[in-house]
PDB file of C-alpha atoms in Angstrom:
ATOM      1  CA  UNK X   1      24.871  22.890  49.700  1.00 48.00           C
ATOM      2  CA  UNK X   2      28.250  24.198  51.388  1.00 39.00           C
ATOM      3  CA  UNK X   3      28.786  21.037  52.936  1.00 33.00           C
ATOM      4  CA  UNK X   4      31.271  19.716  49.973  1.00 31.00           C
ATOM      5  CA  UNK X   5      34.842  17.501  51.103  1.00 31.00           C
ATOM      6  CA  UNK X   6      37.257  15.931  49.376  1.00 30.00           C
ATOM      7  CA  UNK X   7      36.370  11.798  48.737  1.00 31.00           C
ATOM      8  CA  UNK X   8      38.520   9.563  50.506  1.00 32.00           C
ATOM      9  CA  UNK X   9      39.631   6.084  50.630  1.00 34.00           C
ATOM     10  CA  UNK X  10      39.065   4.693  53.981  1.00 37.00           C
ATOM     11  CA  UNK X  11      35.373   3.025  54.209  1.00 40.00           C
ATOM     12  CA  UNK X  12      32.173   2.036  56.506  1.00 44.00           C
ATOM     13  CA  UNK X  13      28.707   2.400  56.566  1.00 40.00           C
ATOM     14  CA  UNK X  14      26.932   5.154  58.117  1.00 40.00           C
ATOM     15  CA  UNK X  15      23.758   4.115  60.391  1.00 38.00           C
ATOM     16  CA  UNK X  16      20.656   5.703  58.489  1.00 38.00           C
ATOM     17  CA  UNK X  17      19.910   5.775  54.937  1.00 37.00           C
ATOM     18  CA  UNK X  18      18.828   8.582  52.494  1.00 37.00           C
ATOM     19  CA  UNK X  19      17.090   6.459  50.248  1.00 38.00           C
ATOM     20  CA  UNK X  20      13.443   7.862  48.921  1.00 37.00           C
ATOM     21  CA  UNK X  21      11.741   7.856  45.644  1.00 35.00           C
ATOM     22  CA  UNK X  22      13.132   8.834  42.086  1.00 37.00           C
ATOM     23  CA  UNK X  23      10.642  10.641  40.165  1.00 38.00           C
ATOM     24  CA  UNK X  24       9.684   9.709  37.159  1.00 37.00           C
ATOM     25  CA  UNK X  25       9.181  12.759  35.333  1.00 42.00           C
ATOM     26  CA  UNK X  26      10.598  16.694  35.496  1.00 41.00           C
ATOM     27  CA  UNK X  27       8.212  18.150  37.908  1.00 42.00           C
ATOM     28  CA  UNK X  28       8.164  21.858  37.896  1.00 42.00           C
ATOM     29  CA  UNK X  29       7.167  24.279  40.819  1.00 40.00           C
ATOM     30  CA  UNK X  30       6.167  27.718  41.395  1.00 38.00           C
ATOM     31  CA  UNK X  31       7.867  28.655  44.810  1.00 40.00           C
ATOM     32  CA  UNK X  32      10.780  29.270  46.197  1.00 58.00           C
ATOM     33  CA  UNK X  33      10.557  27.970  50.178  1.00 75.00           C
ATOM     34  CA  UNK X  34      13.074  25.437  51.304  1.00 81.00           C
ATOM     35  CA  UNK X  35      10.115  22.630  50.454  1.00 82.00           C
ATOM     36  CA  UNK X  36       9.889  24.058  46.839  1.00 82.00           C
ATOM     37  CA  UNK X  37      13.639  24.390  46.248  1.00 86.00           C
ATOM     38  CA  UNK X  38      13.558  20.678  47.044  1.00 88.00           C
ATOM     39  CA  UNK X  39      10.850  19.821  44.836  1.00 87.00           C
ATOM     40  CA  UNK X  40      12.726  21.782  42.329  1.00 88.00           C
ATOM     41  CA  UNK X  41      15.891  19.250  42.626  1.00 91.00           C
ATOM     42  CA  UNK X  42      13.970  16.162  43.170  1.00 90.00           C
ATOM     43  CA  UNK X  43      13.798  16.303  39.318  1.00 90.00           C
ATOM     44  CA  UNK X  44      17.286  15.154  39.694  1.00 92.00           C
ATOM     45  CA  UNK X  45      19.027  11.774  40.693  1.00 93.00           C
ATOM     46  CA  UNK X  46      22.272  10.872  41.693  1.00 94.00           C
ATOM     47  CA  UNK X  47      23.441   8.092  43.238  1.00 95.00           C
ATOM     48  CA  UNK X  48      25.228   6.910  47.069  1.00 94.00           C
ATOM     49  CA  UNK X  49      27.115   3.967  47.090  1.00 93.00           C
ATOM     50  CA  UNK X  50      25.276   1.912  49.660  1.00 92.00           C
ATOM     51  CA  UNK X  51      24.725  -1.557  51.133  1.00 89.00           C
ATOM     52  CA  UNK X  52      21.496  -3.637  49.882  1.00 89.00           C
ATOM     53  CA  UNK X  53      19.872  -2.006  53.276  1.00 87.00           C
ATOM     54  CA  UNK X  54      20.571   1.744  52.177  1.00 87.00           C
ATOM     55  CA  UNK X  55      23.544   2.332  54.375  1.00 88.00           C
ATOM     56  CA  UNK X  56      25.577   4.804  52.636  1.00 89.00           C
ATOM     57  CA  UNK X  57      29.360   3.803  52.368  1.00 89.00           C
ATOM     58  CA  UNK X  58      31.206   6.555  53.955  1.00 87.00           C
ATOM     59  CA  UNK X  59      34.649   7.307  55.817  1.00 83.00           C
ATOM     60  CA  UNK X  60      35.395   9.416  59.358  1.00 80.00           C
ATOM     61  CA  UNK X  61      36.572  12.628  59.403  1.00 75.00           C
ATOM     62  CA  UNK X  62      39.423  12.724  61.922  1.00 71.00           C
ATOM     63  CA  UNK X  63      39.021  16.206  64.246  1.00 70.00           C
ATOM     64  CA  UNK X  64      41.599  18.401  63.432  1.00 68.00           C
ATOM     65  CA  UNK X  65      42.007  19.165  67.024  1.00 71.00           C
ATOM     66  CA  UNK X  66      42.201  15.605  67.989  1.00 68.00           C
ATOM     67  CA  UNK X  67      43.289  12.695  66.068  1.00 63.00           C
ATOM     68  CA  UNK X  68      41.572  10.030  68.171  1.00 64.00           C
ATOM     69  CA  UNK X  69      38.108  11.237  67.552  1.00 68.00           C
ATOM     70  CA  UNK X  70      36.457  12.238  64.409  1.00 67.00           C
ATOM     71  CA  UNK X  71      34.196  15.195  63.087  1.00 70.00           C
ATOM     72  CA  UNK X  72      31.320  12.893  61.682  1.00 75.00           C
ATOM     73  CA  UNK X  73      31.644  10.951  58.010  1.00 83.00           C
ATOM     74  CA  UNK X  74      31.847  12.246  54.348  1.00 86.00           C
ATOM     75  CA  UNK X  75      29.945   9.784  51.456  1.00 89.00           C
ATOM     76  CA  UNK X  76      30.132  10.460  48.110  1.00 91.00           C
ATOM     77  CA  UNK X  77      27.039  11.671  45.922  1.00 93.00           C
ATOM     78  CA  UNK X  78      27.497  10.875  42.445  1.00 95.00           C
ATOM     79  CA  UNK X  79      26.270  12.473  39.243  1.00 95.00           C
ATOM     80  CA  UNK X  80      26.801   9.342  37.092  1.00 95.00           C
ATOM     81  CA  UNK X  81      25.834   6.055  37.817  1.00 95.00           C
ATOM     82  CA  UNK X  82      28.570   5.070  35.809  1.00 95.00           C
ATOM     83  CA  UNK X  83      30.948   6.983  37.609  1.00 95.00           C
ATOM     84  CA  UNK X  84      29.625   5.042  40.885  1.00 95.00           C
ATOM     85  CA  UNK X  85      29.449   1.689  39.292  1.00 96.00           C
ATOM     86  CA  UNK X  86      33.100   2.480  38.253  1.00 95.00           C
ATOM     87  CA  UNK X  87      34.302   2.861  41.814  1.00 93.00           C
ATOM     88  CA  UNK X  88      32.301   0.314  43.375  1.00 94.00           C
ATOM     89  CA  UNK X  89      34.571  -1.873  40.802  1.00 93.00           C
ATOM     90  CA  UNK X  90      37.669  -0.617  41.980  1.00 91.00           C
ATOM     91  CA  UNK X  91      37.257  -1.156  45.293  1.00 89.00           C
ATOM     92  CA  UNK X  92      35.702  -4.534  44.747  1.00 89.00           C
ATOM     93  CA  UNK X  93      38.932  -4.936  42.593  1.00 89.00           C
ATOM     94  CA  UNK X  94      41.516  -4.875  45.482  1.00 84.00           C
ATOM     95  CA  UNK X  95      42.493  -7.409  47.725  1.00 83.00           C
ATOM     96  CA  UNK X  96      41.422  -7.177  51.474  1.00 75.00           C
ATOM     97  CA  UNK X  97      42.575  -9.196  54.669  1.00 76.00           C
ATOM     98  CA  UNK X  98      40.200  -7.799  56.775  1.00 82.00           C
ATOM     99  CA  UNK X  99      37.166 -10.904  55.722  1.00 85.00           C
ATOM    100  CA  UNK X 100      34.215  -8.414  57.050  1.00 84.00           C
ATOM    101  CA  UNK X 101      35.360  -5.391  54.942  1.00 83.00           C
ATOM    102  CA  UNK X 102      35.433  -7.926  52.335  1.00 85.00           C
ATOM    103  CA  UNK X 103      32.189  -9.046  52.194  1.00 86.00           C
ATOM    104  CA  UNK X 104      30.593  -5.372  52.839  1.00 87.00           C
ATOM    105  CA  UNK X 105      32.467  -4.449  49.462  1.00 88.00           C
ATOM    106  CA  UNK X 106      31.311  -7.510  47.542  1.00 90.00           C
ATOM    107  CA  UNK X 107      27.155  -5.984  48.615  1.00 91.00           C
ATOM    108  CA  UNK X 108      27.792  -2.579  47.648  1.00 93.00           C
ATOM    109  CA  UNK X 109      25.506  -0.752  44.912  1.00 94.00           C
ATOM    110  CA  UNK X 110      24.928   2.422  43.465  1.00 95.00           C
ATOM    111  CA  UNK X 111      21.439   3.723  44.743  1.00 93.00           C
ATOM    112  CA  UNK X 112      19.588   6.532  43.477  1.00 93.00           C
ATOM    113  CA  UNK X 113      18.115   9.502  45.004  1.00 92.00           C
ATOM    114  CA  UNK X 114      16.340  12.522  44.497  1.00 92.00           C
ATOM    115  CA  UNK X 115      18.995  15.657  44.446  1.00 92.00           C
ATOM    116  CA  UNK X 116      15.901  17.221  46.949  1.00 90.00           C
ATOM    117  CA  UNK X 117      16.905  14.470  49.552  1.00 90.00           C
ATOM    118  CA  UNK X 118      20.490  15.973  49.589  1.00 90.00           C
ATOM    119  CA  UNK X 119      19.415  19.444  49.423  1.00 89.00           C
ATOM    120  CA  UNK X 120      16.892  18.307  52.651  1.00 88.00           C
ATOM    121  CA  UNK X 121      19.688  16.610  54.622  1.00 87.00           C
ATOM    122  CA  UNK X 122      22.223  19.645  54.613  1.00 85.00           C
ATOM    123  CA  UNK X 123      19.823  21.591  55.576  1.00 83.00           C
ATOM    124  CA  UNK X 124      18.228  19.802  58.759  1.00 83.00           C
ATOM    125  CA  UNK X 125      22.040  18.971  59.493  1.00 79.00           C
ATOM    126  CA  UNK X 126      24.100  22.459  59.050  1.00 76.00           C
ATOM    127  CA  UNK X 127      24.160  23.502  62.230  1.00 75.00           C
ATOM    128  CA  UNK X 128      25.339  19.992  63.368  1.00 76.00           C
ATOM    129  CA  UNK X 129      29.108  19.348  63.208  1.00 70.00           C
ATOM    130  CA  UNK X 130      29.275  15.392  63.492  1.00 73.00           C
ATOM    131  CA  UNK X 131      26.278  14.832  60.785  1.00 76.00           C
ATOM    132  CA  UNK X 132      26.694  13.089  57.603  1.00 80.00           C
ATOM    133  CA  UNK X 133      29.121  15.439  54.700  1.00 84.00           C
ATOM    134  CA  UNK X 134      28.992  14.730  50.985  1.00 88.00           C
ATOM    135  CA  UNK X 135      31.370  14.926  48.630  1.00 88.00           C
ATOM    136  CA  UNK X 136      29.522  15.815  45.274  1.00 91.00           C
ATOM    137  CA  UNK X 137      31.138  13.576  42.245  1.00 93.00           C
ATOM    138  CA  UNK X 138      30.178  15.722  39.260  1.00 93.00           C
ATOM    139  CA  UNK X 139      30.741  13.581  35.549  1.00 92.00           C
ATOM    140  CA  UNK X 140      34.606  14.280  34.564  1.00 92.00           C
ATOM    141  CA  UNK X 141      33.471  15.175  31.251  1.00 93.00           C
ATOM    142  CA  UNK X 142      31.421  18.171  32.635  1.00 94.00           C
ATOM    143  CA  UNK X 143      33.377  19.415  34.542  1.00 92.00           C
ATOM    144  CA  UNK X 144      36.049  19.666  31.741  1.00 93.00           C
ATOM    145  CA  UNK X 145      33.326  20.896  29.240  1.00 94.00           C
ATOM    146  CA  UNK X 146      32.463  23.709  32.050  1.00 93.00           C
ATOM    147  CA  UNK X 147      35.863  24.298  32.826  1.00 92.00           C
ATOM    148  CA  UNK X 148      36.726  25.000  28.501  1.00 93.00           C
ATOM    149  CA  UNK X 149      33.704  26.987  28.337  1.00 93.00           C
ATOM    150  CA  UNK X 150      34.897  29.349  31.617  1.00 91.00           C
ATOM    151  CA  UNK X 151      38.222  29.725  29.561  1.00 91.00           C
ATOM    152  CA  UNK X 152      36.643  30.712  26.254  1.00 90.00           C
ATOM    153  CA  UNK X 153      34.569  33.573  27.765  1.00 87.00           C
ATOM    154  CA  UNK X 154      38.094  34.986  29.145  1.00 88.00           C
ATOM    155  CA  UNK X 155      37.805  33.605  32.964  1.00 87.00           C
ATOM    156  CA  UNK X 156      41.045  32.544  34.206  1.00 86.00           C
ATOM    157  CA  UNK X 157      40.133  28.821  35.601  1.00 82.00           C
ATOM    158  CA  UNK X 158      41.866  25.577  36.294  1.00 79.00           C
ATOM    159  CA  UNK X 159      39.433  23.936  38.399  1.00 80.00           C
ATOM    160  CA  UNK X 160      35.842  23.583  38.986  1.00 84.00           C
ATOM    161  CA  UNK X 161      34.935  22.827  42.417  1.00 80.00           C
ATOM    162  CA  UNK X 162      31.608  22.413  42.169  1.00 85.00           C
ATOM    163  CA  UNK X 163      28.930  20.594  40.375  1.00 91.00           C
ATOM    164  CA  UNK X 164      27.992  22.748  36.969  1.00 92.00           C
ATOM    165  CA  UNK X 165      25.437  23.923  35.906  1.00 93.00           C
ATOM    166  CA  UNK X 166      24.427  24.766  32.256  1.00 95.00           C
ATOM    167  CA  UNK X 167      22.560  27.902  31.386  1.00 93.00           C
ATOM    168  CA  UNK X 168      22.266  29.067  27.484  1.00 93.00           C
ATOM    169  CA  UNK X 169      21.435  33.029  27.078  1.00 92.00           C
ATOM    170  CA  UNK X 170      20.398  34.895  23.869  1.00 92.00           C
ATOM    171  CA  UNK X 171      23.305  36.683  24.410  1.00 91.00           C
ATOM    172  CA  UNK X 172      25.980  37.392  27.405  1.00 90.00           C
ATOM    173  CA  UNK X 173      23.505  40.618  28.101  1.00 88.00           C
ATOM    174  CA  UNK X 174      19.952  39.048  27.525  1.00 88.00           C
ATOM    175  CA  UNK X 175      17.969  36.437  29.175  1.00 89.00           C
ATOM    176  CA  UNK X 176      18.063  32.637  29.156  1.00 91.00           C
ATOM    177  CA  UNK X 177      16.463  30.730  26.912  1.00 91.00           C
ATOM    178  CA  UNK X 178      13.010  28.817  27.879  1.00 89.00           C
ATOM    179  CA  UNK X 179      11.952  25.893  26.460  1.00 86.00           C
ATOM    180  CA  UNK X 180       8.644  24.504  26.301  1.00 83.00           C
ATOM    181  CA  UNK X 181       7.036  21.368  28.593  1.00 79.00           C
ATOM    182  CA  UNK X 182       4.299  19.121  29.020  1.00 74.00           C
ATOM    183  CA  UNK X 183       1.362  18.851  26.263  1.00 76.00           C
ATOM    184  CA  UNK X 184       0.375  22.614  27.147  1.00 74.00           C
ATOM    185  CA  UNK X 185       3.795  23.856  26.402  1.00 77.00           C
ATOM    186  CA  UNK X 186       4.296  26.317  29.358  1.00 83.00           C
ATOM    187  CA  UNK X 187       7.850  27.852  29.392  1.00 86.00           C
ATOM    188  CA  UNK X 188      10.613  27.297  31.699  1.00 87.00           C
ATOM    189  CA  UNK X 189      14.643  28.139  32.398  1.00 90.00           C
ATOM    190  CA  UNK X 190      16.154  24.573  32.160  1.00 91.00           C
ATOM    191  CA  UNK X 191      19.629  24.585  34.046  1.00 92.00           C
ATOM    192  CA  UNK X 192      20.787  21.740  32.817  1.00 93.00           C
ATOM    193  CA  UNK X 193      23.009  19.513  34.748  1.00 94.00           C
ATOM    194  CA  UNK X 194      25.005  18.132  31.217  1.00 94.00           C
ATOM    195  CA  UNK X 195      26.644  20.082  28.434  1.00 95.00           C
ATOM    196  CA  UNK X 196      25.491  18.032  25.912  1.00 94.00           C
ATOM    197  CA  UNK X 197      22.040  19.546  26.777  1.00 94.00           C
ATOM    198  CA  UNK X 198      22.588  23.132  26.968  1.00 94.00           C
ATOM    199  CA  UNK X 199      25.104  22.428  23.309  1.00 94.00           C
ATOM    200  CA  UNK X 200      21.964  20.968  22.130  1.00 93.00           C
ATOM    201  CA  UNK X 201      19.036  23.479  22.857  1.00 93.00           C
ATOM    202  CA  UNK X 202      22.395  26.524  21.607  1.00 93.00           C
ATOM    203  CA  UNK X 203      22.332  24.480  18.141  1.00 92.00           C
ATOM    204  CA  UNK X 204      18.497  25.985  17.815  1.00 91.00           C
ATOM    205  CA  UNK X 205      19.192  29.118  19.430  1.00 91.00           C
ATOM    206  CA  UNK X 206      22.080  30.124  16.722  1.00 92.00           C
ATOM    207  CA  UNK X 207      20.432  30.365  13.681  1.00 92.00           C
ATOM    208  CA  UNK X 208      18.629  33.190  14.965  1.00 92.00           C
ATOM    209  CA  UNK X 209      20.511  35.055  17.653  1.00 92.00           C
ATOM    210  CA  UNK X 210      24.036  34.904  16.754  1.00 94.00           C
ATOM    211  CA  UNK X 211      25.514  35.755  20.173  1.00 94.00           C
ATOM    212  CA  UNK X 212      23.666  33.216  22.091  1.00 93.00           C
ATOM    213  CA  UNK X 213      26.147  31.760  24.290  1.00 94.00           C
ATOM    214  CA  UNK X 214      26.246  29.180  27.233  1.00 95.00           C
ATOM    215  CA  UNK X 215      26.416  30.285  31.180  1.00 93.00           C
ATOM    216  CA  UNK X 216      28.384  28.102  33.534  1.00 93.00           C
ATOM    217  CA  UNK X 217      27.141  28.234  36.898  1.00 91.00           C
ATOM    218  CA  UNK X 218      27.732  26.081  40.141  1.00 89.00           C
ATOM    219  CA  UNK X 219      24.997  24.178  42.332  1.00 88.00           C
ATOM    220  CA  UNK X 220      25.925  26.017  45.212  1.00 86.00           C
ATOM    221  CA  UNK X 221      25.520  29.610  43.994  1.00 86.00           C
ATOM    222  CA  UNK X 222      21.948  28.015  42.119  1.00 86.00           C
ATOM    223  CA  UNK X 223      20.392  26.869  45.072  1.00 85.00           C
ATOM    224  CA  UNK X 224      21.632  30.080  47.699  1.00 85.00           C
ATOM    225  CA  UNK X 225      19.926  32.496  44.811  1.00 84.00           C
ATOM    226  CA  UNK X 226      17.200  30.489  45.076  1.00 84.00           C
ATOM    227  CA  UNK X 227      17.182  30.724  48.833  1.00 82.00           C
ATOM    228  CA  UNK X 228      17.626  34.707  49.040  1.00 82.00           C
ATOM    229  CA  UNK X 229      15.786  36.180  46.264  1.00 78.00           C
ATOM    230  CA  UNK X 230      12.079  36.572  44.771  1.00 74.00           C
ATOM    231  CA  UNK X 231      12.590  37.368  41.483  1.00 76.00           C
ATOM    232  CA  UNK X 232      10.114  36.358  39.266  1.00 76.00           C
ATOM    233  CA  UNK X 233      12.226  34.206  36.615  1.00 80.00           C
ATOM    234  CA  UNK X 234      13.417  32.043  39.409  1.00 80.00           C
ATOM    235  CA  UNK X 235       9.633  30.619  39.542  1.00 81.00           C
ATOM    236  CA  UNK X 236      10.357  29.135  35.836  1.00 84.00           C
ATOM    237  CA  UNK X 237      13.671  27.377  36.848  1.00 88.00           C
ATOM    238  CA  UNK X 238      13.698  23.680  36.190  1.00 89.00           C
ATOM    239  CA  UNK X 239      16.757  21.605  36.624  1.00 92.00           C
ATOM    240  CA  UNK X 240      17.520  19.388  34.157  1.00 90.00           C
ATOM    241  CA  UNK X 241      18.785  15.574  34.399  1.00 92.00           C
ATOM    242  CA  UNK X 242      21.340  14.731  32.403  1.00 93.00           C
ATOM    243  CA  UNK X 243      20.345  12.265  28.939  1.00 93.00           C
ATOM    244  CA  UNK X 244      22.134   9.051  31.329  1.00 94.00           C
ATOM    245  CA  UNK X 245      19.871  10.429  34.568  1.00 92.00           C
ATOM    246  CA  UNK X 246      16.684  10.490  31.800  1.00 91.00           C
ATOM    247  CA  UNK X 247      17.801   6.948  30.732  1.00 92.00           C
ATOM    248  CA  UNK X 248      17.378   5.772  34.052  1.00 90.00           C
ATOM    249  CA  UNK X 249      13.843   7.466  34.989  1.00 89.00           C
ATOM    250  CA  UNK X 250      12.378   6.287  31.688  1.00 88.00           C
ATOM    251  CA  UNK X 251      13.799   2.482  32.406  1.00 87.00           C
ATOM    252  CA  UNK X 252      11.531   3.264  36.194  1.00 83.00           C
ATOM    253  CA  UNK X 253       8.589   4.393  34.341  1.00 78.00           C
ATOM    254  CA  UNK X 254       8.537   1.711  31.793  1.00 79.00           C
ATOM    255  CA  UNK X 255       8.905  -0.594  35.039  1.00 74.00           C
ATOM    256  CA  UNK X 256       5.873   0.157  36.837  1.00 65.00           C
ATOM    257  CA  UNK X 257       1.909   1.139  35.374  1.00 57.00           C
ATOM    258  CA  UNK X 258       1.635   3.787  34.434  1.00 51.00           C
ATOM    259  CA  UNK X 259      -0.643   6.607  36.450  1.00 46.00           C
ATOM    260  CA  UNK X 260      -3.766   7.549  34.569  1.00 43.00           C
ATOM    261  CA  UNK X 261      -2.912  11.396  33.589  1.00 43.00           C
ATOM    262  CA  UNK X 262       0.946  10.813  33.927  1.00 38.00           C
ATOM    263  CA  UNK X 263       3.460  12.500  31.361  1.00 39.00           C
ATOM    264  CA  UNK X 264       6.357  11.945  30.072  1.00 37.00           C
ATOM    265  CA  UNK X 265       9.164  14.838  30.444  1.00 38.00           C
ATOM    266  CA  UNK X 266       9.321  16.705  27.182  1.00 41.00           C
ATOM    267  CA  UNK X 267      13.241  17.090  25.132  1.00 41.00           C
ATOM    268  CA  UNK X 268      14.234  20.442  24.791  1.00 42.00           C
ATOM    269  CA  UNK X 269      12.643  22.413  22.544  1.00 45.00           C
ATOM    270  CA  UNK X 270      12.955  25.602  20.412  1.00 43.00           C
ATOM    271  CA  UNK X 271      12.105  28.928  22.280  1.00 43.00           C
ATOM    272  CA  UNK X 272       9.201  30.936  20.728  1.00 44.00           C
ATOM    273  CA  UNK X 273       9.714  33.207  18.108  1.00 39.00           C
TER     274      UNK X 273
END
């Protein structure tokens, strides 16, 4: 997911939406093919800022090599609807004479979709240099939690580009820590997409293994080890939503029957002893 720019502030709407279904549930697969690496992320939804039709907001590039043209449009992908909510506000907030740009800014809302449909776009586009960019909006507070932990484990860091990714290990030398899903409690690596998670499920790691510690990894180098290798852990990685992403999947499952045989995604739980 290399295709990451800076967010800017000059806006349209981009001719063809992204919009497909939020699961309702953390789905875990056993493969690691571009089609199961998307599964794998569908578990996941962020949020465009669109029009009521699905038309992403977006801005032009300008071509580096000419100023008149552009090199295709950047829209941002938000981790938090919050954070997108937030700047729909702020651009609803200011005053504009142009009456059309107006009235496209009063329809905007924060749509979700599936991580996967991200993940799926970048790779049909890569090799196309006037497709659709995105600029991924990871939560602030992350970012700043990943950042502090980076610092504390003696890496010399003042930014994190990326979005993060939370990992908690036995110990800096041993494996991750599973946790247990679904009623018959298979195990699987949760990379979870908040702190507050990976804090959580290190809380009942302690007790027992005293140098249990949390990994900060980025999206990006996730997904390509995903792509390039076959090791067999990989096959229990499941990415986890963050508690507001779970909020909003539970609010879609309470809103619609429920399927006979359908589960709810299990909290973290204790690895075995």
């Amino acid at each position: 997911m290399k295709s990451l720019v800076r967010w800017g502030t000059t806006f349209g709407l981009v001719g063809s939406t992204l919009l497909a279904t939020v699961v309702s549930g953390i789905a875990p697969v056993f493969a690691l093919p571009e089609q199961q690496i998307k599964e794998k992320l569908d578990s996941v939804p962020v949020w465009l800022i669109t029009n009521p039709q699905g038309l992403p907001l977006s801005r032009q590039l300008p071509d580096p090599q000419n100023a008149q043209k552009s090199k295709g449009s950047v829209t941002g992908v938000y981790m938090s609807r919050q954070d997108a909510q937030a700047f729909i506000k702020e651009l609803q907030a200011v005053k504009n004479p142009d009456p059309k740009m107006a009235e496209m800014l009063k329809s905007l809302q924060a749509t979700a979709v599936p991580l996967g449909s991200i993940y799926q776009q970048l790779q049909e586009s890569k090799n196309k240099p006037d497709s659709l960019k995105f600029a991924f909006k990871p939560n602030d507070q992350d970012v700043k939690g990943a950042v502090e932990l980076l610092k504390a484990s003696g890496q010399k860091v003042e930014q994190f580009r990326s979005v993060p990714v939370f990992m908690v290990r036995f110990a800096p030398d041993k494996g991750y820590v599973p946790i247990q899903l679904g009623t018959d409690k298979k195990e699987y690596i949760p990379m979870f997409t908040s702190k507050q998670d990976a804090v959580a499920l290190l809380g009942q790691v302690k007790p027992k293994f005293a140098k249990a510690d949390i990994q900060v990894v980025d999206v990006d180098g996730v997904i390509k080890t995903l792509q390039d290798k076959n090791d067999e852990w990989l096959k229990q990685v499941v990415f986890f939503p963050s508690p507001e992403a779970r909020e909003y999947i539970r609010t879609l499952a309470n809103n619609k029957p429920q399927q006979p045989g359908a589960k709810p995604a299990t909290q973290p739980a204790a690895p075995k002893k």
